[in-house]
PDB file of C-alpha atoms in Angstrom:
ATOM      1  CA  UNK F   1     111.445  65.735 132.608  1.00 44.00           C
ATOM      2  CA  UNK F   2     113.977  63.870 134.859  1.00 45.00           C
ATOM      3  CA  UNK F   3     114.178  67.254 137.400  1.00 46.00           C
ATOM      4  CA  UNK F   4     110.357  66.772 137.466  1.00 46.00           C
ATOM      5  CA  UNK F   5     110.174  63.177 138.098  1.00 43.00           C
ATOM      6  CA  UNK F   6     113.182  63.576 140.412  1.00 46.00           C
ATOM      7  CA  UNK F   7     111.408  66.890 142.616  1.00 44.00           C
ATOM      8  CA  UNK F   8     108.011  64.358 142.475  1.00 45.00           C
ATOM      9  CA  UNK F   9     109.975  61.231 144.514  1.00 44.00           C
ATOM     10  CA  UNK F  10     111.860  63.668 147.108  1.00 45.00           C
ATOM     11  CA  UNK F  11     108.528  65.553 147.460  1.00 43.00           C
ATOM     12  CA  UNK F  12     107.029  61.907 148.255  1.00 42.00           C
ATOM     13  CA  UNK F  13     109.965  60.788 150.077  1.00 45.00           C
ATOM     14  CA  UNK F  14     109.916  63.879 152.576  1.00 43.00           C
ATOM     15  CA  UNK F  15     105.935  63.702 152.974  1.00 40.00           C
ATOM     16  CA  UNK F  16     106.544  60.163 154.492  1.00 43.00           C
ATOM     17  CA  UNK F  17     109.203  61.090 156.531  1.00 44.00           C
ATOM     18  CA  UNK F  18     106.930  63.724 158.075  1.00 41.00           C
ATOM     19  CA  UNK F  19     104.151  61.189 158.579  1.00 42.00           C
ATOM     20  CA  UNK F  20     106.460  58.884 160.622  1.00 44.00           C
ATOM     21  CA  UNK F  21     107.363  56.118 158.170  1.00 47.00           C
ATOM     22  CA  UNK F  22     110.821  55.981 158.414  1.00 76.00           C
ATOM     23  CA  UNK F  23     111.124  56.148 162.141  1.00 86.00           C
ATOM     24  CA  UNK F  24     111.793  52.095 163.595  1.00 89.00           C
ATOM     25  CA  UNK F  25     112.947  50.934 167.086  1.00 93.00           C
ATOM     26  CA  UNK F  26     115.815  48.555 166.587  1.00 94.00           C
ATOM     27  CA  UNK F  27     117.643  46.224 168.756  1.00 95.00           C
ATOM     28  CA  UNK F  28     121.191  46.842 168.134  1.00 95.00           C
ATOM     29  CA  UNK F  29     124.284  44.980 168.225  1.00 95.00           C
ATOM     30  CA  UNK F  30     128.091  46.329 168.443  1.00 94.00           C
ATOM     31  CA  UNK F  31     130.764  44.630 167.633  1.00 95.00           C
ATOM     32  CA  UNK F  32     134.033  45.644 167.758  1.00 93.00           C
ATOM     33  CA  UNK F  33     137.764  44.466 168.060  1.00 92.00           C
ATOM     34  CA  UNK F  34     140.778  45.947 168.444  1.00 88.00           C
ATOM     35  CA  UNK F  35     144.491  45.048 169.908  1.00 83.00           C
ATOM     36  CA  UNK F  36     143.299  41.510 170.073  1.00 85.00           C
ATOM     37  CA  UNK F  37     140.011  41.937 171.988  1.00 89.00           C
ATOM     38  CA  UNK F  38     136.976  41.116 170.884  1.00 92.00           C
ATOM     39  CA  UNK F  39     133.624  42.842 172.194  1.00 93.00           C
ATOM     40  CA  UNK F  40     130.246  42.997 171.741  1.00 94.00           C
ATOM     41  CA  UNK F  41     127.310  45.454 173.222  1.00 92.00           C
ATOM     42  CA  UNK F  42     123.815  44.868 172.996  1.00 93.00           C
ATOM     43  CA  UNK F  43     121.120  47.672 173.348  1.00 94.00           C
ATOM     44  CA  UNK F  44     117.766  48.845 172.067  1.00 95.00           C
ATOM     45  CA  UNK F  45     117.126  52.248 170.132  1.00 94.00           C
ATOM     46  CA  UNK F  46     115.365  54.402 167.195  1.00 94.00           C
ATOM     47  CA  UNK F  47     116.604  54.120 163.685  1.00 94.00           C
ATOM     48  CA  UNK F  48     115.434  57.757 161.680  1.00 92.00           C
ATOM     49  CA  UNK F  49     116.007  57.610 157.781  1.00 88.00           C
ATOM     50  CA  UNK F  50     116.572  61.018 156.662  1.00 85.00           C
ATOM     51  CA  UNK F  51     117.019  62.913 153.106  1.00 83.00           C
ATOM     52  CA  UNK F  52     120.784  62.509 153.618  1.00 84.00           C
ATOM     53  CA  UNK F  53     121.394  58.897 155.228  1.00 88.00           C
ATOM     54  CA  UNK F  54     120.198  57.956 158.833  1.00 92.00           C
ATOM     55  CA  UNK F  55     120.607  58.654 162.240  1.00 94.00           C
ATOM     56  CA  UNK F  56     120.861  55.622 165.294  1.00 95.00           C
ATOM     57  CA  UNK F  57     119.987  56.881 168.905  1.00 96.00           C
ATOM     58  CA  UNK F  58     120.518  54.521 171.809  1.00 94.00           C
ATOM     59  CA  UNK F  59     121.659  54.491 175.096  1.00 93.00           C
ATOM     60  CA  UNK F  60     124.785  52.746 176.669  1.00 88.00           C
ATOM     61  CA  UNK F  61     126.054  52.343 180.290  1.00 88.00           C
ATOM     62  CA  UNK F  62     123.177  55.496 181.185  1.00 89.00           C
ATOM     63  CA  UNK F  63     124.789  57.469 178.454  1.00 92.00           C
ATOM     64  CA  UNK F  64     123.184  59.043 175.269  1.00 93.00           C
ATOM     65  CA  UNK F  65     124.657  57.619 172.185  1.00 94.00           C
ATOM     66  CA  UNK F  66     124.302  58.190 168.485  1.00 95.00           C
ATOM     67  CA  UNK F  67     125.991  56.946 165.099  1.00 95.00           C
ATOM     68  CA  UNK F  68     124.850  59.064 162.073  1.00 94.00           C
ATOM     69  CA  UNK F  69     125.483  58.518 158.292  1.00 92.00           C
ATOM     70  CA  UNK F  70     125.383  61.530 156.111  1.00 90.00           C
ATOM     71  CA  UNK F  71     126.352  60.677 152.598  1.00 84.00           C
ATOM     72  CA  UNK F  72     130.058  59.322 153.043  1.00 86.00           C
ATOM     73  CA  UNK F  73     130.792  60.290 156.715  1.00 92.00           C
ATOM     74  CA  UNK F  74     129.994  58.647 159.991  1.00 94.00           C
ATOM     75  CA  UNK F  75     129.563  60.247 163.249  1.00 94.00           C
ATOM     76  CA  UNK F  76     129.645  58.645 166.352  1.00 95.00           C
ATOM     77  CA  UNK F  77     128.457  60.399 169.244  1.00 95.00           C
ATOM     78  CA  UNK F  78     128.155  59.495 173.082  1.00 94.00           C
ATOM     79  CA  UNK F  79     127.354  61.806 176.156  1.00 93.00           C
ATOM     80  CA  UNK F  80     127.131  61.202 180.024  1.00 88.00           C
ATOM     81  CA  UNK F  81     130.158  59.832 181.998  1.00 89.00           C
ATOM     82  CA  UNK F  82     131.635  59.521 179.042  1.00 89.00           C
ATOM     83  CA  UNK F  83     131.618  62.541 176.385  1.00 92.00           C
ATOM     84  CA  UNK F  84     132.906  60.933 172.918  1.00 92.00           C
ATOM     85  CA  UNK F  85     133.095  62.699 169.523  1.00 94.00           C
ATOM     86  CA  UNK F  86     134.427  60.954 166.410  1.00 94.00           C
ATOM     87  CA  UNK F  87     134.375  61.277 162.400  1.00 95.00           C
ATOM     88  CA  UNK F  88     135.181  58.809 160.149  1.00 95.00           C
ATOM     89  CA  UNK F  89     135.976  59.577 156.175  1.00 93.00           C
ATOM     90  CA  UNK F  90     137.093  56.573 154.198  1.00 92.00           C
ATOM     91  CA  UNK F  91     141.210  57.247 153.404  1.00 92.00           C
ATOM     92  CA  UNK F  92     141.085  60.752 155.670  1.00 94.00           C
ATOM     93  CA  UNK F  93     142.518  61.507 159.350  1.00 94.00           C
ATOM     94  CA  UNK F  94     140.314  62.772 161.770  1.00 94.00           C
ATOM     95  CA  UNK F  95     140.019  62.635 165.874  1.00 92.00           C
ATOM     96  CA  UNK F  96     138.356  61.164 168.662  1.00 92.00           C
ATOM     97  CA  UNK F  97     137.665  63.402 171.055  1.00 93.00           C
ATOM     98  CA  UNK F  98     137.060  61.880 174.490  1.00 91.00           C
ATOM     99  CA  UNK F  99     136.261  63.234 178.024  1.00 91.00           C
ATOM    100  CA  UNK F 100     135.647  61.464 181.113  1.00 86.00           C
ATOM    101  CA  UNK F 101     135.739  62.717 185.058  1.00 83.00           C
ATOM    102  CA  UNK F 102     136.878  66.467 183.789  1.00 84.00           C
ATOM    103  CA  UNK F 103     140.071  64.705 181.866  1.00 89.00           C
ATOM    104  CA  UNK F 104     139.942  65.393 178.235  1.00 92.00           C
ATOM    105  CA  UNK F 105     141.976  63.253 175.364  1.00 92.00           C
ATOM    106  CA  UNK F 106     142.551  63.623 171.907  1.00 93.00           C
ATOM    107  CA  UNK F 107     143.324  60.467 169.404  1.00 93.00           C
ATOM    108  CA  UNK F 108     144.552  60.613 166.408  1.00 93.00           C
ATOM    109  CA  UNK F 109     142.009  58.763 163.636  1.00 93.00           C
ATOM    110  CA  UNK F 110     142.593  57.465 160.462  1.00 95.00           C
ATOM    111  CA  UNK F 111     139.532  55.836 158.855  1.00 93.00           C
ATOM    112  CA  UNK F 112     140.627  53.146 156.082  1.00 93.00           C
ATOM    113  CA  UNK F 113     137.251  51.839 155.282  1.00 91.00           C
ATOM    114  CA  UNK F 114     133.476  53.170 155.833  1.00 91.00           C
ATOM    115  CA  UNK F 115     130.772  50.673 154.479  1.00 90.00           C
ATOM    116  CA  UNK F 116     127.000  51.806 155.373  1.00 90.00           C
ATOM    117  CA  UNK F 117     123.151  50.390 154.352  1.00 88.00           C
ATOM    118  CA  UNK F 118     120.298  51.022 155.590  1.00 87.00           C
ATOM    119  CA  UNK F 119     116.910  49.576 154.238  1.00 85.00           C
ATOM    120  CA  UNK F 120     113.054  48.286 155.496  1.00 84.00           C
ATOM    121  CA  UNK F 121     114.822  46.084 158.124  1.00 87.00           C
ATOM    122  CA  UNK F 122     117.714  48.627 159.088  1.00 90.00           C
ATOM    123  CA  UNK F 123     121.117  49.279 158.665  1.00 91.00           C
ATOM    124  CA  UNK F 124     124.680  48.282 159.275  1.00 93.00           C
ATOM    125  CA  UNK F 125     127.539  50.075 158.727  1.00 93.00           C
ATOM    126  CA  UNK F 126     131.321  48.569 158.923  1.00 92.00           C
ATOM    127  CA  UNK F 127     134.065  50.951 159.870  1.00 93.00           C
ATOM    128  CA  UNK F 128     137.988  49.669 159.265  1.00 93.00           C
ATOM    129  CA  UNK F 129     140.346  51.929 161.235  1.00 94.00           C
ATOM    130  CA  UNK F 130     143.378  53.370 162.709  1.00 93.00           C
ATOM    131  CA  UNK F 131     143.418  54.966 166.282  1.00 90.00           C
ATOM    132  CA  UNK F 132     146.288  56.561 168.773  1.00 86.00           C
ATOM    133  CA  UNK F 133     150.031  57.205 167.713  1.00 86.00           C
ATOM    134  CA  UNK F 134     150.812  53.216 167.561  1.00 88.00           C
ATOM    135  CA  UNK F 135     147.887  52.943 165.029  1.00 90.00           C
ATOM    136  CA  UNK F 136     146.251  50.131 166.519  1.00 89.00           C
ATOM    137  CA  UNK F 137     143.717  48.622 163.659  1.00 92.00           C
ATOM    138  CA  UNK F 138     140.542  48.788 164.886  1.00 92.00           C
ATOM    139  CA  UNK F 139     137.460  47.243 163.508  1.00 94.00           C
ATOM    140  CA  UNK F 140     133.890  48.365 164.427  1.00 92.00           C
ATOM    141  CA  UNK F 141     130.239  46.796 163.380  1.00 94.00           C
ATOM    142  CA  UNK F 142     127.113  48.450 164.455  1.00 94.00           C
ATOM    143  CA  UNK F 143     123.938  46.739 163.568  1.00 95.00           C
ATOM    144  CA  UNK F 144     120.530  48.108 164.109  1.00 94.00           C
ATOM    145  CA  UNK F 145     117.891  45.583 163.273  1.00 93.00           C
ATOM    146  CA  UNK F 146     113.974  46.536 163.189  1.00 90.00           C
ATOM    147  CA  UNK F 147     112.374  45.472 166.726  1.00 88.00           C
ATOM    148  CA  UNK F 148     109.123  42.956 166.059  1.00 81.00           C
ATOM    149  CA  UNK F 149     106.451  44.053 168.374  1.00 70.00           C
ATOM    150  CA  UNK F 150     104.220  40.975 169.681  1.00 64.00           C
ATOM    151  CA  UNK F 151     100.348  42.028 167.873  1.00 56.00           C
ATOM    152  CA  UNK F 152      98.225  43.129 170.882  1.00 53.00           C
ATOM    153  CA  UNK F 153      95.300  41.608 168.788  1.00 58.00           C
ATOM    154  CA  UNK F 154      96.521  37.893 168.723  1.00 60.00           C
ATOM    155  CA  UNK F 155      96.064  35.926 171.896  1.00 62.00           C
ATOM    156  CA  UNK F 156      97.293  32.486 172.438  1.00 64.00           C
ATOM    157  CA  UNK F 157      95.437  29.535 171.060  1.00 66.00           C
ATOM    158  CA  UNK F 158      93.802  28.428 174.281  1.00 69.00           C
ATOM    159  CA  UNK F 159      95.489  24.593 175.805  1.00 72.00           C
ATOM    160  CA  UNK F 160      93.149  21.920 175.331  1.00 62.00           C
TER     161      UNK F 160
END
């Protein structure tokens, strides 16, 4: 009876994802700090919830960017200028893979904490790690919050 009731909400689940229901624009907000600096980008994109987790696309700079959540990972991609590949797995190493002007780098990762949510308004996800052979502690924030569209039906009250 559970498998049934179980097949009946993913059935449900995947026929509103095909209708369009879990796409949103978001305004998004990153914050991040590391070795003492402190930054923060702003920048608008699409926030798609899928049967696994959810995927961000935005642009930064001209590039295309993306941060995807699929069950307990986190990808972070970017492409453009600046070509950027990296994985993040609470308590495992990984790499960042980074390319820019036909130079290509590759630094060491290790992810101490991934915290992700996504919901009706959209999603945040908190990433605590290591990067490079000095291990600098990096933290990184990504928020993608659901853009409110003005109604094309109201008008302002007219001034008296």
């Amino acid at each position: 009876r559970h498998k049934a009731h179980y097949a009946q909400i993913r059935a449900f689940y995947l026929l509103r994802t095909v209708r369009g229901y879990i796409r949103m624009k978001v305004n998004i907000n990153i914050y991040s700090c590391a070795g003492g600096e402190n930054s923060r980008f702003c920048t608008e994109g699409e926030l798609m919830r899928t049967p696994e987790g959810f995927i961000v696309n935005y642009s930064l700079d001209g590039d295309g960017c993306s941060l995807e959540c699929r069950g307990f990972t986190v990808t972070q991609r970017r492409s453009g200028k600046l070509t950027l590949l990296m994985k993040f797995e609470e308590g495992e190493n990984s790499e960042c893979i980074l390319s820019e002007g036909g130079a290509k780098f590759i630094i060491p990762v290790f992810t101490r904490t991934v915290a992700a949510v996504c919901g009706e308004e959209g999603c945040r996800v908190t990433l605590l790690y290591e990067q490079g052979e000095e291990r600098e502690q990096t933290e990184l924030v990504f928020v993608a919050e659901r853009r409110r569209e003005r109604d094309a039906k109201r008008k302002p009250a007219p001034r008296a």
